[in-house]
Coordinates of N, CA and C in Angstrom, one line a residue:
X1 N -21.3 144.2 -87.1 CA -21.0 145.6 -86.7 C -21.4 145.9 -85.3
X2 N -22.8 145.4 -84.6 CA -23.3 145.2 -83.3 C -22.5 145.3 -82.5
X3 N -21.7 143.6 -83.0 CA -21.1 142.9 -82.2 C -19.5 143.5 -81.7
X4 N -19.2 144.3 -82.9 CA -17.9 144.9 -82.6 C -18.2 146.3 -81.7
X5 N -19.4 146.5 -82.2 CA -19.5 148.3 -81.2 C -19.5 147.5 -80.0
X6 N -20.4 146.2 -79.3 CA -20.7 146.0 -78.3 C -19.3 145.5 -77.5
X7 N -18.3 144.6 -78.1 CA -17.0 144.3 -77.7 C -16.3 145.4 -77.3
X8 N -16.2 146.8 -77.8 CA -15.6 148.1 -77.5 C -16.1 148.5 -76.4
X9 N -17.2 148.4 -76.1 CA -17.9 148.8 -75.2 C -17.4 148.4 -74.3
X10 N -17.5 147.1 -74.2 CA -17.3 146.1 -72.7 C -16.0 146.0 -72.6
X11 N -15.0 146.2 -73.1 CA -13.6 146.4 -72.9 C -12.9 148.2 -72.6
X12 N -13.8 148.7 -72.8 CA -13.4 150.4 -72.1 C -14.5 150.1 -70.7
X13 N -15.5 149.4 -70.3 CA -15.9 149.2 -69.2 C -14.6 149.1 -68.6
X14 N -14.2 147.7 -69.1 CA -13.1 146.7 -68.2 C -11.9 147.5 -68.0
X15 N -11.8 148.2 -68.6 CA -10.2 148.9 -68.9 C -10.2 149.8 -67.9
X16 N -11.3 150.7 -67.2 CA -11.8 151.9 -66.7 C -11.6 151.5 -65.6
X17 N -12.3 150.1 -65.1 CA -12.3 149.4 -63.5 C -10.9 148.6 -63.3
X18 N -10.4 148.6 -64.6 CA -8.8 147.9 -64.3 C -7.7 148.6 -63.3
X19 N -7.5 147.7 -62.0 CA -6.6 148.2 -61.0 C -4.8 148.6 -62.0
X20 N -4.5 149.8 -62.2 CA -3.1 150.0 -62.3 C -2.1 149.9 -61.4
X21 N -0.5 150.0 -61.3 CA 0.3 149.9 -60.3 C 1.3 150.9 -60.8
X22 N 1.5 152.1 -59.7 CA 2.4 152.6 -60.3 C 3.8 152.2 -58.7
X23 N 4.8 152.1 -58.6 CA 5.8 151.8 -58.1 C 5.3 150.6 -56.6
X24 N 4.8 149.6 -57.4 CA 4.5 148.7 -56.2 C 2.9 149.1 -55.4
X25 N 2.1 150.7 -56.1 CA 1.4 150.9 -55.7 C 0.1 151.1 -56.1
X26 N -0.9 150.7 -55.7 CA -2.6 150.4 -56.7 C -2.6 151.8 -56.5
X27 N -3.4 152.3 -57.8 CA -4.5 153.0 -58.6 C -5.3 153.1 -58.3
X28 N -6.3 153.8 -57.4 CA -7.4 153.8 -57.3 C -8.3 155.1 -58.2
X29 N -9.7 154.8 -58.3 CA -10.5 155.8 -58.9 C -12.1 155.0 -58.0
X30 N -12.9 156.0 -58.6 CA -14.9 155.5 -57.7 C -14.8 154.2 -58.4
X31 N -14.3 153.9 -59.8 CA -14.7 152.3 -60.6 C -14.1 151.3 -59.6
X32 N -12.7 151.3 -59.6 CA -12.1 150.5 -59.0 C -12.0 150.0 -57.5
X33 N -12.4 150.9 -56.5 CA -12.1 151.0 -55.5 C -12.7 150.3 -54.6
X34 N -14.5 150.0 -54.6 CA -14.7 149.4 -53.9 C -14.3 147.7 -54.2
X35 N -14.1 147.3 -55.4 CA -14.0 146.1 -55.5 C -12.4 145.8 -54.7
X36 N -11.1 146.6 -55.3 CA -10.3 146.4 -54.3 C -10.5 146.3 -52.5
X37 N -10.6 147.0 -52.3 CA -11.3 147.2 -51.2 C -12.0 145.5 -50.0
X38 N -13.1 145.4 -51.5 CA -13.5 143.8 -51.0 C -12.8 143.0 -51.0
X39 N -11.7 143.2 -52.4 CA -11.3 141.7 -52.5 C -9.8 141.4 -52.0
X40 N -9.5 142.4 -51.1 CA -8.0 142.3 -50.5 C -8.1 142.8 -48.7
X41 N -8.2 142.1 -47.9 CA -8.6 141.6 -46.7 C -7.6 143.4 -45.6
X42 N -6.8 143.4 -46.2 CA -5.9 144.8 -45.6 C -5.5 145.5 -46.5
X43 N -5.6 147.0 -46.9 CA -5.7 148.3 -47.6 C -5.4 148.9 -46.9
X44 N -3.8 149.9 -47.5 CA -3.5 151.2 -47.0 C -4.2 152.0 -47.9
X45 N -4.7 153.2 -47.8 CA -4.6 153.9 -48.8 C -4.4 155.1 -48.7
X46 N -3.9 155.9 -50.3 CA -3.6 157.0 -49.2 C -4.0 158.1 -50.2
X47 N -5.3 159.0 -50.1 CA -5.7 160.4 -50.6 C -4.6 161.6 -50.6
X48 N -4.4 161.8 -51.8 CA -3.6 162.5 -52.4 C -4.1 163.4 -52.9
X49 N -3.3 165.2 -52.8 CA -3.3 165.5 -53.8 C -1.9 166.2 -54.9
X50 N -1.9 166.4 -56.1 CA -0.5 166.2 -56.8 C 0.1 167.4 -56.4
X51 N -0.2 168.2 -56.0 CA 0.1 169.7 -55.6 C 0.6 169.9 -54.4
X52 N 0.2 169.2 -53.5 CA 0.7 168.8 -52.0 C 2.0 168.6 -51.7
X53 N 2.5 169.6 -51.0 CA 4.2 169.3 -50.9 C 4.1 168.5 -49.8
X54 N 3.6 168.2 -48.9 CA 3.3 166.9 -48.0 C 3.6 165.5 -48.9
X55 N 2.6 165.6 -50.0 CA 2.0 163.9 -50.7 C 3.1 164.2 -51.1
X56 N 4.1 164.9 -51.5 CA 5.0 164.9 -52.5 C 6.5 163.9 -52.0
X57 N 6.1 164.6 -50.3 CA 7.7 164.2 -49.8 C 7.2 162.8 -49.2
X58 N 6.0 162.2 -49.3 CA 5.3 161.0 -48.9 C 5.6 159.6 -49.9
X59 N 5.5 160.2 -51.4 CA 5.4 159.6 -52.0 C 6.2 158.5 -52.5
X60 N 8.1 158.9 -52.4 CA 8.9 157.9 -52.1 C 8.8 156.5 -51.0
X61 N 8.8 157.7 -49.9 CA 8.4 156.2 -48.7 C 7.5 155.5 -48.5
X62 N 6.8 155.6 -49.7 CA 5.0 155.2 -49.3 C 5.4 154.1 -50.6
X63 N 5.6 154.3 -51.6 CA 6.5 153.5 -52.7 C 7.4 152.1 -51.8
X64 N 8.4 152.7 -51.5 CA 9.3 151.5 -50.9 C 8.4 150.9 -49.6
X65 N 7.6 151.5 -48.8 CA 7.0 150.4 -47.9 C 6.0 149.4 -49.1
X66 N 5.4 149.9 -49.9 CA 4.8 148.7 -51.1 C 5.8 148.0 -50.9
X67 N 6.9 148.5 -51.7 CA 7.8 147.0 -52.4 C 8.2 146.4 -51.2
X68 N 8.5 146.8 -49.8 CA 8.6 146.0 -49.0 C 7.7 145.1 -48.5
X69 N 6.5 145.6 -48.5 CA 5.4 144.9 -48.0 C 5.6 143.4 -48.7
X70 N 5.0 143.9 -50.5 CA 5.4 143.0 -51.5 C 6.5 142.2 -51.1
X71 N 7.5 142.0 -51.0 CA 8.7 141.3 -51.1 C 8.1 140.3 -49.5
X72 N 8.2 141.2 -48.7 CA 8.0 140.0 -47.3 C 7.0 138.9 -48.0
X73 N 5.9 139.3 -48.9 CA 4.4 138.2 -49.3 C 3.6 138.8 -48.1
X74 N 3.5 139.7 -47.8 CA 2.5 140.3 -46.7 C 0.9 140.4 -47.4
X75 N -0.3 140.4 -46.9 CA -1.1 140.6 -47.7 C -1.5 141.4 -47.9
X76 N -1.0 143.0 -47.2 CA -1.1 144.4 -46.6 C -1.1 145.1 -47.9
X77 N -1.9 145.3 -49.0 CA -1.9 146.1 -50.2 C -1.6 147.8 -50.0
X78 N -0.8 148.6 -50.8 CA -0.8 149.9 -50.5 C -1.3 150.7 -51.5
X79 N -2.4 151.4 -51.5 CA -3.1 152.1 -52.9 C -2.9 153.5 -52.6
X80 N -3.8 154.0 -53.7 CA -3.5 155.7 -53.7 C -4.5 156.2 -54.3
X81 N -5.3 156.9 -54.4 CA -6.1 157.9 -54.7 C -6.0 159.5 -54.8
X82 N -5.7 159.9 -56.1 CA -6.2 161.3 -56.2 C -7.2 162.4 -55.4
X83 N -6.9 162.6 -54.7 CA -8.8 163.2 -54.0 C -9.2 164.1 -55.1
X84 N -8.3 164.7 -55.7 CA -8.6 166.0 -55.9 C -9.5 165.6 -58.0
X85 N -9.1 164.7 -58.2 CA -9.9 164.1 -59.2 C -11.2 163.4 -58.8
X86 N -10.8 162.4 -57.7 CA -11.9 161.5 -57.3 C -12.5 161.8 -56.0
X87 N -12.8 163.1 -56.3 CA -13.5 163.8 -54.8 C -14.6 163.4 -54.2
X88 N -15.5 162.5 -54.5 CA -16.5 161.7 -54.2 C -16.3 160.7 -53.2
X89 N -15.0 160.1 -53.7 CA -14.5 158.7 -52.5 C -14.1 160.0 -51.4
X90 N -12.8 160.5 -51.8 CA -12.1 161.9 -50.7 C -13.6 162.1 -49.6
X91 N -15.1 162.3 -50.1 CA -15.9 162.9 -49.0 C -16.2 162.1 -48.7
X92 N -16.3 160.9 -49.4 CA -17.1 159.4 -48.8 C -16.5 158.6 -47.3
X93 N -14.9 159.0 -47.5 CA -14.2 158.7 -46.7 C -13.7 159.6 -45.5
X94 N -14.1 161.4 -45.6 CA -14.1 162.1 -44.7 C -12.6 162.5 -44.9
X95 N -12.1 162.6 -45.7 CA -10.7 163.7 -45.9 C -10.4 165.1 -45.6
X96 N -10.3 165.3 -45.3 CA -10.3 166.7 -44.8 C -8.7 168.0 -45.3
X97 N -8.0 166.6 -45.1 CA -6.4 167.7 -45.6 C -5.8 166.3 -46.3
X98 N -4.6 166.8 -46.7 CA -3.8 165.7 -47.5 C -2.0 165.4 -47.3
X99 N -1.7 164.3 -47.2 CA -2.4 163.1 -47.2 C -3.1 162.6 -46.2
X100 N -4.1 161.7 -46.7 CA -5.0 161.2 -45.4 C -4.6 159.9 -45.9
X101 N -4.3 159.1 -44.8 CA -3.8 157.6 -44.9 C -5.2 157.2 -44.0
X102 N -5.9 155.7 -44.8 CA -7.2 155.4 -44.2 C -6.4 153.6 -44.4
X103 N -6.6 153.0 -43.0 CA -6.4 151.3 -43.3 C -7.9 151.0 -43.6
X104 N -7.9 149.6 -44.4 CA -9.1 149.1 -44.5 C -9.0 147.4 -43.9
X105 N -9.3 147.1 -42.8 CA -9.6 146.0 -42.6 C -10.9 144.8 -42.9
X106 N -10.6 144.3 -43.8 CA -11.9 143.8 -43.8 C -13.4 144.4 -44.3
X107 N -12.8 145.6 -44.8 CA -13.7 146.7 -45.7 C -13.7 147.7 -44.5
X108 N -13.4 147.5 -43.0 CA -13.4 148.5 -42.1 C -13.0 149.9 -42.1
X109 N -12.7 151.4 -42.4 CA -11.4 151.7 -42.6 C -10.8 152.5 -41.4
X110 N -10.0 152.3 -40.7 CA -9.4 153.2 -39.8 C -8.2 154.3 -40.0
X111 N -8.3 155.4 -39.4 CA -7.4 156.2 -39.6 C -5.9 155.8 -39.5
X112 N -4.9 156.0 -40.1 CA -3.5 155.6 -40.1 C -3.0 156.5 -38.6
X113 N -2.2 155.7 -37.8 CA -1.7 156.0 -36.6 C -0.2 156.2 -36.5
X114 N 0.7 156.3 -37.5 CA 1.8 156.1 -37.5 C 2.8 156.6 -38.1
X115 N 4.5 157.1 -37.8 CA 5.5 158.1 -38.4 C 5.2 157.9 -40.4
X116 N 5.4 158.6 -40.7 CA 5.3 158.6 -42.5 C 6.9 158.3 -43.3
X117 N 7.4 157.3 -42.5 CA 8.6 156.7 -43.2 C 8.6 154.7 -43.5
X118 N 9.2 154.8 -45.0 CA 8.6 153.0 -45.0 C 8.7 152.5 -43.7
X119 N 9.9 152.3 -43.0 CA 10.2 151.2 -42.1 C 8.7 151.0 -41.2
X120 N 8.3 152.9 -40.8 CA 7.1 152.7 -39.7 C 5.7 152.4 -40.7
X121 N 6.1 152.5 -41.8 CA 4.4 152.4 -42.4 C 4.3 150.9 -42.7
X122 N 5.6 149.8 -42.8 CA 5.5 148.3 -43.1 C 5.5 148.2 -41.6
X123 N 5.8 148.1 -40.4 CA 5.4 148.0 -39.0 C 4.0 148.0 -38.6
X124 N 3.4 149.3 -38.9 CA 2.5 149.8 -38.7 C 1.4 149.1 -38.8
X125 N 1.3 148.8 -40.4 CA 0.5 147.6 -41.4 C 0.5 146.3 -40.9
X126 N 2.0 145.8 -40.8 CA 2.3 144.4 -40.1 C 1.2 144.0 -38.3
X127 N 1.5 145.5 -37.9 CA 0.7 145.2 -36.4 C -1.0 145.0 -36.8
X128 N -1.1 145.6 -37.7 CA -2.3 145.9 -37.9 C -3.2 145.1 -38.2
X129 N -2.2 144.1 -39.3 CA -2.9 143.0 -39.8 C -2.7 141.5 -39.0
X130 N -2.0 141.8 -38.2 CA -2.2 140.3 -37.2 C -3.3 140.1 -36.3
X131 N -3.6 139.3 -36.3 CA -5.1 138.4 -35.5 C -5.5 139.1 -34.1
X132 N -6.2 140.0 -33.9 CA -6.2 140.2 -32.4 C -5.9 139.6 -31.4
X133 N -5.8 138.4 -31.3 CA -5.5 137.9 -30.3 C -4.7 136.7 -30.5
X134 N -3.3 136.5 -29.9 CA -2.9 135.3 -30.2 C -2.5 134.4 -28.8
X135 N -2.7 133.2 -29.5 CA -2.5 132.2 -28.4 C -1.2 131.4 -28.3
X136 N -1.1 131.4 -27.1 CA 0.4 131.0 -26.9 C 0.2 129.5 -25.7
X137 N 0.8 128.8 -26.6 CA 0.4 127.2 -25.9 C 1.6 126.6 -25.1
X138 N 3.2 127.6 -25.0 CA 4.0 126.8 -24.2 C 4.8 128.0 -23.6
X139 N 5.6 127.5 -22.8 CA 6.4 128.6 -21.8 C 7.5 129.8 -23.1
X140 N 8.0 128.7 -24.0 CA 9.1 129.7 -24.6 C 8.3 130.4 -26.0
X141 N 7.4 130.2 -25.9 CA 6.3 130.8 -27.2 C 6.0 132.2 -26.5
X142 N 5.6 131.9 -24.7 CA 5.2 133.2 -24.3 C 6.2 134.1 -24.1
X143 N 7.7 133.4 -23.6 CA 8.8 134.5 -23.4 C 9.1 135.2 -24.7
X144 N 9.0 134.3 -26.0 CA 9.1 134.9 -27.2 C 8.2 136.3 -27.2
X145 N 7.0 135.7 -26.8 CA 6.0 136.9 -27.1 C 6.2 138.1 -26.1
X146 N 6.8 138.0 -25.5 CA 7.1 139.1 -24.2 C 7.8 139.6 -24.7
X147 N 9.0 139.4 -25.0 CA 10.1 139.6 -25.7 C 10.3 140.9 -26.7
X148 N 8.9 140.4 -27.8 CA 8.5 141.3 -28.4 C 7.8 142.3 -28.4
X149 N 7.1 142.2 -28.1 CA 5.7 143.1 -27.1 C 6.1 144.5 -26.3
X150 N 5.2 145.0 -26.4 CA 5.3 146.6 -26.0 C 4.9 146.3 -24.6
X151 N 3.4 145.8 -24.8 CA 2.6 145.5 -24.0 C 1.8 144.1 -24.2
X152 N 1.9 143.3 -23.0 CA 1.3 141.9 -23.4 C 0.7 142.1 -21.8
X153 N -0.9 141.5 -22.2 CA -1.8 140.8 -21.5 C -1.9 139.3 -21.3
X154 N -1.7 138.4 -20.3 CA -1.9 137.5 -20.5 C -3.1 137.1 -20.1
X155 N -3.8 136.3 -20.5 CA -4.9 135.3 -19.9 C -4.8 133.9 -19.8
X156 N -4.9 133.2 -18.3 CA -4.8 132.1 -18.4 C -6.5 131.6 -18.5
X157 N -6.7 131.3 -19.6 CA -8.8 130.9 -19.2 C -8.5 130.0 -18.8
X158 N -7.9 128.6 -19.1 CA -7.8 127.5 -18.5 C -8.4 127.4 -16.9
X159 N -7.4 128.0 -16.7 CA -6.9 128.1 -15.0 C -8.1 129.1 -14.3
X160 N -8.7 130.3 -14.9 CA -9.6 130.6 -14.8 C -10.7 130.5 -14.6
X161 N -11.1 129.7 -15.8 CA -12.6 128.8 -15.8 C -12.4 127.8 -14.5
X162 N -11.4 127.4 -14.7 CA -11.1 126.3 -13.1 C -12.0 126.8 -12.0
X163 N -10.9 127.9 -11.7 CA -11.1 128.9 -10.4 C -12.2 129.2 -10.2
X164 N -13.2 129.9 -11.3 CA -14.6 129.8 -11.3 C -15.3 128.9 -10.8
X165 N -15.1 128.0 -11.5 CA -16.0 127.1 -11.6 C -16.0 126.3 -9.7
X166 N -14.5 126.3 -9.6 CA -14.5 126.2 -7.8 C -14.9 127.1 -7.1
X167 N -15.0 128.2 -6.7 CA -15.4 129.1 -6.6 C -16.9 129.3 -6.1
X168 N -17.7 128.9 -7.2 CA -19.1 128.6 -7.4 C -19.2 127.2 -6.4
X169 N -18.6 126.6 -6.5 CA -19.2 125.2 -5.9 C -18.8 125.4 -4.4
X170 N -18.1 125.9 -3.9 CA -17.9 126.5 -2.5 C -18.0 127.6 -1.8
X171 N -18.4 128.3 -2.6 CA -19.0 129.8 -2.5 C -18.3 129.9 -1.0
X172 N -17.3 130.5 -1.4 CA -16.2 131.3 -0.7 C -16.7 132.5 0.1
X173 N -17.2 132.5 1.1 CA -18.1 133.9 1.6 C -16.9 135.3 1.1
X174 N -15.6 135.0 1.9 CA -14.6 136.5 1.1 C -15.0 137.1 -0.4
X175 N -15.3 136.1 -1.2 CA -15.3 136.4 -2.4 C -16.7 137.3 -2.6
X176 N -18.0 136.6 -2.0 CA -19.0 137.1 -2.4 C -19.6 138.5 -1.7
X177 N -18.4 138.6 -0.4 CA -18.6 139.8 0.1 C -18.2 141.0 -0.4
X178 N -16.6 140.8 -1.0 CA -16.0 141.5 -1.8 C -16.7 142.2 -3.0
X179 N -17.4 141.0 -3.7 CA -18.4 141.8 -5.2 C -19.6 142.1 -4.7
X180 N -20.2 141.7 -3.3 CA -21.8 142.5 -2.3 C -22.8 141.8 -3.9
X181 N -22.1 141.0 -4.2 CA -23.5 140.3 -4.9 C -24.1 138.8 -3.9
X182 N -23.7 138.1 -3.3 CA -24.1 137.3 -2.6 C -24.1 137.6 -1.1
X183 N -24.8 137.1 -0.4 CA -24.5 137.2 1.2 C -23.9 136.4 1.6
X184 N -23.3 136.8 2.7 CA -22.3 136.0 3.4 C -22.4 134.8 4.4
X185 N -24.1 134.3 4.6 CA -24.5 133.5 4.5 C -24.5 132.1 4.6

């Protein structure tokens, strides 16, 4: 008899913290959330409330950017939370009106930056979640990358470190007068 009250037990635990999906999109509640949170590297999420004719006209496009995300294999998860039930995360997270779209990088969370239709909210995510910084090792990798780009910085350190490093060994008087950290000497 223990043994069965204690099995009930630990299975409405598990049931309670069990992530749901409603159209491509997590469930969140205070059980669930931080563990999602840890165990998925990028988190949209988005505080809701049901009453919100905002969340309301959100809630389609916020749907189809999931299943798109999903379908590319992106690892960009999209969740959702109630505020208005789970008002503890809502303050924990600084909500203020609704919807509040929070990314979570890496447990990080930043505010969502972007139009509220799928196309810009899988964009949005996609920029979001690429590597800060990428390296480009040949001429048509970089035109590629231009190509795309809004804005591209390039750095050559190679060529850089070089320059330095000559620089230093000949101590260029132009150079050191220009930064007035060496004398010209």
């Amino acid at each position: 008899m223990k043994l069965s009250v204690a099995i009930v037990v630990v299975s409405l635990v598990l049931a309670a913290s069990e992530v749901t999906e409603e159209d491509d999109v997590l469930v969140l509640n205070k059980k669930n959330f931080d563990d999602v949170i840890k165990n998925n590297k990028f988190v949209l999420v988005e505080f809701y409330a049901p009453w919100c004719g905002h969340c309301k006209a959100l809630a389609p496009e916020y749907s189809a950017a999931a299943k798109k995300l999903k379908d590319k294999g992106s690892l960009v998860k999209l969740a959702k939370v109630d505020a208005t039930v789970e008002d503890e995360l809502a303050f924990k997270h600084a909500v203020k009106g609704y919807p509040t779209l929070k990314f979570f990088r890496n447990e990080q969370p930043i505010d969502f930056g972007g139009e509220r239709d799928s196309d810009a909210i899988v964009n949005w995510c996609l920029r979001k979640s690429k590597p800060p910084v990428e390296y480009i090792e040949s001429l048509d990798s970089c035109k590629q990358f231009i190509d795309k780009a809004t804005i591209a910085i390039l750095g050559f350190i190679k060529v850089i470190k070089r320059l330095l490093s000559l620089l230093f060994r000949i101590r260029t008087p132009w150079i050191w007068q220009i930064s007035k950290k060496w004398p010209t000497s």
